[in-house]
Short mmCIF file of C-alpha atoms in Angstrom, two decimals:
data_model
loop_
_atom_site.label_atom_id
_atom_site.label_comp_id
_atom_site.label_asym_id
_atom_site.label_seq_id
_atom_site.Cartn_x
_atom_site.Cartn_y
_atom_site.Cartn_z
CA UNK A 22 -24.49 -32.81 19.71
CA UNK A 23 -26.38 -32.68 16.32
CA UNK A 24 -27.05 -29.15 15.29
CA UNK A 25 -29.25 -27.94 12.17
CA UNK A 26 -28.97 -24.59 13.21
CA UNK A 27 -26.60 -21.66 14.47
CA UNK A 28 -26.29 -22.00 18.47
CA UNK A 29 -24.55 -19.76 20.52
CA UNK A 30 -22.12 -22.20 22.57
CA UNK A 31 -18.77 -21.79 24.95
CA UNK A 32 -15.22 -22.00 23.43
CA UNK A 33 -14.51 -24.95 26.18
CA UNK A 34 -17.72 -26.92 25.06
CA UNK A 35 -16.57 -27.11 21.52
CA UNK A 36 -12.45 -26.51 21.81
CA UNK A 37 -9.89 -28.20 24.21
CA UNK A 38 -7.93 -25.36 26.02
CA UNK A 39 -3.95 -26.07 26.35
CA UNK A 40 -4.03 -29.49 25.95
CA UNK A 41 -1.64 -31.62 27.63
CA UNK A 42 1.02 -34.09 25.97
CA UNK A 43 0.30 -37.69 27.18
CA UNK A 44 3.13 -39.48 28.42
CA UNK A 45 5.32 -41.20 26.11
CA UNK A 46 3.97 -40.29 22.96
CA UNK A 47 7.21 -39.35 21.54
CA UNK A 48 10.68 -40.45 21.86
CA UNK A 49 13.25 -37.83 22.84
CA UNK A 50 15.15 -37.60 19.56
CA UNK A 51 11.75 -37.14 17.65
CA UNK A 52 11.90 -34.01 15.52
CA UNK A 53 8.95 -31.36 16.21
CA UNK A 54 8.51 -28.22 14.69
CA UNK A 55 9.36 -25.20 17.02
CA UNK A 56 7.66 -22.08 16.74
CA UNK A 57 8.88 -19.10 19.08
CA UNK A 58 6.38 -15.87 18.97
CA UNK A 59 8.69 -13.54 16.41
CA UNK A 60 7.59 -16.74 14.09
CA UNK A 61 3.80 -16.02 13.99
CA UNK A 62 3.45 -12.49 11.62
CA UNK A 63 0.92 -10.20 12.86
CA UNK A 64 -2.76 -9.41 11.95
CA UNK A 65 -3.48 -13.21 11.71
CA UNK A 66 -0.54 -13.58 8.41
CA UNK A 67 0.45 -17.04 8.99
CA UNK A 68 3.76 -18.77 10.10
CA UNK A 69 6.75 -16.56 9.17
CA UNK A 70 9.64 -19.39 9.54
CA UNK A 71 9.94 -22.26 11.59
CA UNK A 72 12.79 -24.76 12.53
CA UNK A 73 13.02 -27.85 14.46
CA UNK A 74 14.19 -28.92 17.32
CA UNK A 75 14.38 -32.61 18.92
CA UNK A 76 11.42 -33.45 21.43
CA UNK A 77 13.90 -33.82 24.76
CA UNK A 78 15.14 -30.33 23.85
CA UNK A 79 11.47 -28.34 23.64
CA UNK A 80 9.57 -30.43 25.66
CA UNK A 81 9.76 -28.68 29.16
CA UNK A 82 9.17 -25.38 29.16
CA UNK A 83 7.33 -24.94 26.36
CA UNK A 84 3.78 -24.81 24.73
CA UNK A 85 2.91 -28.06 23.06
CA UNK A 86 0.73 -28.57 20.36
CA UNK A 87 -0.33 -30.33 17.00
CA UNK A 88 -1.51 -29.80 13.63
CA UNK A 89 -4.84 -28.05 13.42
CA UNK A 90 -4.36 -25.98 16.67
CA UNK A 91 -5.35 -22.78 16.59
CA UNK A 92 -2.88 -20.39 18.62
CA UNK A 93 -3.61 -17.26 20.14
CA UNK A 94 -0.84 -15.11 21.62
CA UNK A 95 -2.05 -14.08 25.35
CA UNK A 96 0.48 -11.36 26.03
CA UNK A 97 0.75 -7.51 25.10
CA UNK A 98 1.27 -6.23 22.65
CA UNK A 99 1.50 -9.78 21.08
CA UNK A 100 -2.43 -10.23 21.52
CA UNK A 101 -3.06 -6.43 20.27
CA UNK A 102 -1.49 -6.88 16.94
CA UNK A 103 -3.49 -9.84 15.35
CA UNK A 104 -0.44 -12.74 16.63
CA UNK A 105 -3.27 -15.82 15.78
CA UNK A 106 -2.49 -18.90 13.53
CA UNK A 107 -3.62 -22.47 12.67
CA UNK A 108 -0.39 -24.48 13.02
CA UNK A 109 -0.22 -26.38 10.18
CA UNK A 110 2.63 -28.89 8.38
CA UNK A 111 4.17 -29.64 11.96
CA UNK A 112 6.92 -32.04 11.52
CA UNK A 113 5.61 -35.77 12.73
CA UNK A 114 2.43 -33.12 13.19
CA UNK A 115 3.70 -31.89 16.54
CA UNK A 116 5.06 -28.25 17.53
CA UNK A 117 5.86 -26.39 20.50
CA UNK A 118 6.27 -23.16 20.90
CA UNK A 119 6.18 -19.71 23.12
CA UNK A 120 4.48 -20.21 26.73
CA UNK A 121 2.40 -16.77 25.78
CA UNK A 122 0.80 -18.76 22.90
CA UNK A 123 -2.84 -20.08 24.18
CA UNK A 124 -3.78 -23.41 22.39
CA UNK A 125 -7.38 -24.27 21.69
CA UNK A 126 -7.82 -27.82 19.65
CA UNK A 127 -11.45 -28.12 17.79
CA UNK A 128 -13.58 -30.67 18.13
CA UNK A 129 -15.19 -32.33 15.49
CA UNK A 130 -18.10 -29.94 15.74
CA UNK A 131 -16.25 -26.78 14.43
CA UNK A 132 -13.00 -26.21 12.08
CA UNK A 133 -10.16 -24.25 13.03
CA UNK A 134 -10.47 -21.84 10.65
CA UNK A 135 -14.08 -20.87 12.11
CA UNK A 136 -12.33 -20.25 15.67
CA UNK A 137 -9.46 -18.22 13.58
CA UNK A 138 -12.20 -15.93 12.26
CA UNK A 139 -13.33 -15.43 15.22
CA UNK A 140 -10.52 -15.21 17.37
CA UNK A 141 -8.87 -12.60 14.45
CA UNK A 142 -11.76 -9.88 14.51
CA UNK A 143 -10.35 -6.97 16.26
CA UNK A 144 -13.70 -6.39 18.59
CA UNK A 145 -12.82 -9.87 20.19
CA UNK A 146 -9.40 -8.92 21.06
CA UNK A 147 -10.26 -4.85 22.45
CA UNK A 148 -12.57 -7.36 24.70
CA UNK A 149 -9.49 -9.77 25.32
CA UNK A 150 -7.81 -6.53 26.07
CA UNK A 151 -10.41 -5.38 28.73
CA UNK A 152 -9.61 -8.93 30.74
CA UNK A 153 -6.21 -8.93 30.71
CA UNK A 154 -4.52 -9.81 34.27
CA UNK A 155 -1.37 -9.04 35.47
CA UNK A 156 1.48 -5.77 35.67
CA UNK A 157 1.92 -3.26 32.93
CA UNK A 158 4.12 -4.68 30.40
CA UNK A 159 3.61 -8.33 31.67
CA UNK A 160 -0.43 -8.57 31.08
CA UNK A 161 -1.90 -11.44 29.61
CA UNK A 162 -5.59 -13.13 28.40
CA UNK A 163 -6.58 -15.45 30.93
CA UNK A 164 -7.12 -19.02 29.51
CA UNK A 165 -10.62 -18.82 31.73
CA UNK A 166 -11.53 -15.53 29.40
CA UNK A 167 -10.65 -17.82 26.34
CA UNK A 168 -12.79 -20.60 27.60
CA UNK A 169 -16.09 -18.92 28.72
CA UNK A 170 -16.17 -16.67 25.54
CA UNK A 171 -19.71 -17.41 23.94
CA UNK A 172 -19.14 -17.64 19.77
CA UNK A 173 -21.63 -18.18 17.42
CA UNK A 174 -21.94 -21.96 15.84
CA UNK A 175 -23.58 -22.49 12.62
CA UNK A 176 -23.79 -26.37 11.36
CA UNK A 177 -20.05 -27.29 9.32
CA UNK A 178 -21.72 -27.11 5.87
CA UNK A 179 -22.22 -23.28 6.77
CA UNK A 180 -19.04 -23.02 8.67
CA UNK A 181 -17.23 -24.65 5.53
CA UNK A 182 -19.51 -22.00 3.12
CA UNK A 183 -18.22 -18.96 4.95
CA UNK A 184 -14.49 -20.06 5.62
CA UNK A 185 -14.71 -20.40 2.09
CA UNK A 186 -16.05 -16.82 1.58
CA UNK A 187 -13.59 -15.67 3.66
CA UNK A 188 -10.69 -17.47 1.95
CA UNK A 189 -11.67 -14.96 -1.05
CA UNK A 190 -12.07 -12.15 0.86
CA UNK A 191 -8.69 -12.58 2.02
CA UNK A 192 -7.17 -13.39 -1.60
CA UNK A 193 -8.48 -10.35 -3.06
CA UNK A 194 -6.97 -8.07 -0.43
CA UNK A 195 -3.73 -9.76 -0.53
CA UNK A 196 -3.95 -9.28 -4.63
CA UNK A 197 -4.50 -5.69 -3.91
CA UNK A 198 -1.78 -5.27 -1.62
CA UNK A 199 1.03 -7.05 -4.32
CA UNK A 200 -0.78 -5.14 -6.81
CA UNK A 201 -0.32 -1.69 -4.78
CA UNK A 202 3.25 -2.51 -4.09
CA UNK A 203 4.10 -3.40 -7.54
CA UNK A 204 2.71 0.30 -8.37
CA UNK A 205 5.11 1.93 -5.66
CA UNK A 206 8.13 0.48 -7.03
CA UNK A 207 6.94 1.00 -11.36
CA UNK A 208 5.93 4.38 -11.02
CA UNK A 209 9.11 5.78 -9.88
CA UNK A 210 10.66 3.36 -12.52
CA UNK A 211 8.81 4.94 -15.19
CA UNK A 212 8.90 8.29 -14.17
CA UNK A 213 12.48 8.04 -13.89
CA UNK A 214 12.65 6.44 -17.53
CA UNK A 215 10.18 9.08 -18.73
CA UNK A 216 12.26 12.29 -17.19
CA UNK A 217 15.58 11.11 -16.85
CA UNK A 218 17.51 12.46 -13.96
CA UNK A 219 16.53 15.35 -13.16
CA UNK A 220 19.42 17.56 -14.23
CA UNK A 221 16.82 20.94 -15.32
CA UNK A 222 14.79 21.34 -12.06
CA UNK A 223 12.36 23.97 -11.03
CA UNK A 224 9.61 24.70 -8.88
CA UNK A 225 5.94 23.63 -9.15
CA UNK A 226 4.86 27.19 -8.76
CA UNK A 227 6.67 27.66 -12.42
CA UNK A 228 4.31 25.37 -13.98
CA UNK A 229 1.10 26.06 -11.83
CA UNK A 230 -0.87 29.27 -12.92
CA UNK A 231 -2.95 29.42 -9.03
CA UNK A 232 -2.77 27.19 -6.01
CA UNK A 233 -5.75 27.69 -4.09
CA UNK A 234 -7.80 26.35 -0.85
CA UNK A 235 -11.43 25.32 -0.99
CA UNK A 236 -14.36 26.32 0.97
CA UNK A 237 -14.91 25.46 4.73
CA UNK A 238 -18.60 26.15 4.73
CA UNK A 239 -20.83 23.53 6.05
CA UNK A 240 -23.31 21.35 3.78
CA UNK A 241 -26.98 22.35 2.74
CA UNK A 242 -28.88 20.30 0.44
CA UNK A 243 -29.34 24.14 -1.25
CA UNK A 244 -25.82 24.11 -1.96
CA UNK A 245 -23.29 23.58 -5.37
CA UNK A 246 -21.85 19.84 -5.59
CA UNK A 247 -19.05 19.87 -3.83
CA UNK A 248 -15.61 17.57 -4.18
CA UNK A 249 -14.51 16.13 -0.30
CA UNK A 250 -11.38 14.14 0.68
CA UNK A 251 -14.19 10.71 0.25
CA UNK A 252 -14.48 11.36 -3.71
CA UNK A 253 -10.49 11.59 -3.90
CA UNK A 254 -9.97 7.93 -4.49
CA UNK A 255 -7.30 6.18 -6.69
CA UNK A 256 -6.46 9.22 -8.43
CA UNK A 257 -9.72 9.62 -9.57
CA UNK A 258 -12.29 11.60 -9.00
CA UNK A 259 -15.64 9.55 -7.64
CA UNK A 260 -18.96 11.39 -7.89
CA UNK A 261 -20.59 9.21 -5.37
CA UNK A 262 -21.87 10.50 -2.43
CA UNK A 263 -21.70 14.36 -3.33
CA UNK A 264 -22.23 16.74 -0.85
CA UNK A 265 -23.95 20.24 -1.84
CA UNK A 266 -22.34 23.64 0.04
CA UNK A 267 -24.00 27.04 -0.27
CA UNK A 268 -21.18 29.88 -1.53
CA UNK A 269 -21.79 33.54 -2.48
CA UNK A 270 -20.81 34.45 -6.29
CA UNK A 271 -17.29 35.64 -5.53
CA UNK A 272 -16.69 32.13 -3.48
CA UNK A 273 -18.29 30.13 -6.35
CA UNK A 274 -15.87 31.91 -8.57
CA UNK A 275 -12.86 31.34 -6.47
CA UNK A 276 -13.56 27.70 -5.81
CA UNK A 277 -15.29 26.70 -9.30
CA UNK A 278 -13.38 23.10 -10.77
CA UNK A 279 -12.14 23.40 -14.34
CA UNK A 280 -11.04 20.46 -16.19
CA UNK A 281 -7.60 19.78 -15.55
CA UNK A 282 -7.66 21.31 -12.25
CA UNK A 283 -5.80 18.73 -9.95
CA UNK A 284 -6.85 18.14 -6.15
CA UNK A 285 -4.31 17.34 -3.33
CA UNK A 286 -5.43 16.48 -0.19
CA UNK A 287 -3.51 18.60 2.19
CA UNK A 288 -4.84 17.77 5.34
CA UNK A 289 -6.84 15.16 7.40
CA UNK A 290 -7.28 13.47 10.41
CA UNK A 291 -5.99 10.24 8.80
CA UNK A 292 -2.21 10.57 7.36
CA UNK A 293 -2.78 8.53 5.14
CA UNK A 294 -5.00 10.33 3.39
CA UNK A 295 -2.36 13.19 2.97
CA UNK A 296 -0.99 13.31 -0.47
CA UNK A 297 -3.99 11.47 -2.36
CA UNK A 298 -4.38 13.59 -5.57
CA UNK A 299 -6.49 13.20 -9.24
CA UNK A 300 -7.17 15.57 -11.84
CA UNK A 301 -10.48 16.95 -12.00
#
């Protein structure tokens, strides 16, 4: 099918579904890659470890597949938490692996890593959620869900463009992440180095002249600029996006910033979010 512009097509019309291994394609002491489900790291992450097994020891009982796959893991919480790779650097190119992996192979129409995209965004798997069959504990993603889903297909120069954009995407946020961890482990490091051990301790309301809350009034565009958990960011303070609260004088006074005030988020609906501080 030639295609100069994005269609909206089936999985099955474009991907093979759990292909089948012919019949003597390998020998039984081949070596194959094999790839159990604790292999595959979540949130779409890649291949932790693999090993490899002869063919006449994986080949019953097992989920077979090749380089360029893409596999999708069908069961709870497996599915859930993001267990979806592109098998890749199989030994003599064949795997096989968990029987909860589904196994779709692309045709020449569409890459792999389009169908990984797709088959990654959280919105397609609460909706691979919604179809699961089976008991509590034991539910799984029909291959017939997998097969009927309708994805969008752009021509492979665009699919190849975006992949590519994605491929970034995904580089900067891994930077960030090894650059975030690298700050957990100096700071301490330095702090440590800076302080020493810690043998004169005392309490931080010693060295703090007033602790105090903020205001809980709602916003009016008649209002002071007012600071919110959103312009807390990476202990800075970010002016973006200001909100403007209305206060009587003896509020304003209570609540006014002075330079070298420092904020602490003490509470929010996201934990995370607990903690995050920057001087004013």
């Amino acid at each position: 099918r030639k295609m100069s512009k994005w269609s909206l097509v089936r999985i099955d019309e474009i991907c093979e579904v759990n292909p089948k291994i012919g019949r003597g394609v390998l020998s039984p002491d081949t070596l194959v890659s094999f790839l159990p489900m604790a292999a595959v790291a979540e949130n779409g992450g890649g291949i932790i470890n693999v090993s490899e097994r002869a063919y006449h020891e994986v080949s019953k009982g097992y989920t077979y597949f090749q380089d360029n796959d893409v596999l999708f893991a069908k069961i709870t919480p497996c599915m859930e938490n993001g267990k979806v790779v592109i098998a890749k650097n199989l030994e003599n190119g064949i795997g096989f692996g968990s029987t909860e992996f589904h196994v779709l192979r692309c045709s020449s129409e569409v890459l792999p890593k389009w169908i990984f995209a797709f088959l990654i965004q959280p919105s397609y798997r609460e909706q691979a959620r919604r179809n699961f069959t089976g008991t509590a504990g034991q539910q799984r993603v029909p291959a017939d869900f997998i097969k009927n889903t309708i994805i969008p297909l752009p021509p492979l120069p665009e699919q190849e463009r975006i992949v590519r954009l994605l491929d970034e995407a995904e580089a900067l946020r891994a930077t960030r992440e090894q650059a975030n961890a690298r700050m957990e482990q100096f700071v301490p490091a330095l702090f440590q180095e800076m302080f020493g051990d810690f043998k004169e301790m005392t309490t931080l309301g010693n060295l703090v002249e007033e602790f105090r809350y903020g205001t809980s009034n709602k916003s009016n565009p008649n209002g002071y600029p007012t600071l919110r958990i959103p312009n807390v960011i990476g202990q800075k303070v970010d002016l973006d996006d200001l909100k403007y609260v209305p206060v009587n004088d003896e509020e304003f006074r209570r609540i006014q910033m002075n330079e070298g005030d420092i904020l602490f988020v003490r509470s929010n609906g996201n934990p995370d979010n607990i903690g995050r501080s920057a001087v004013f």
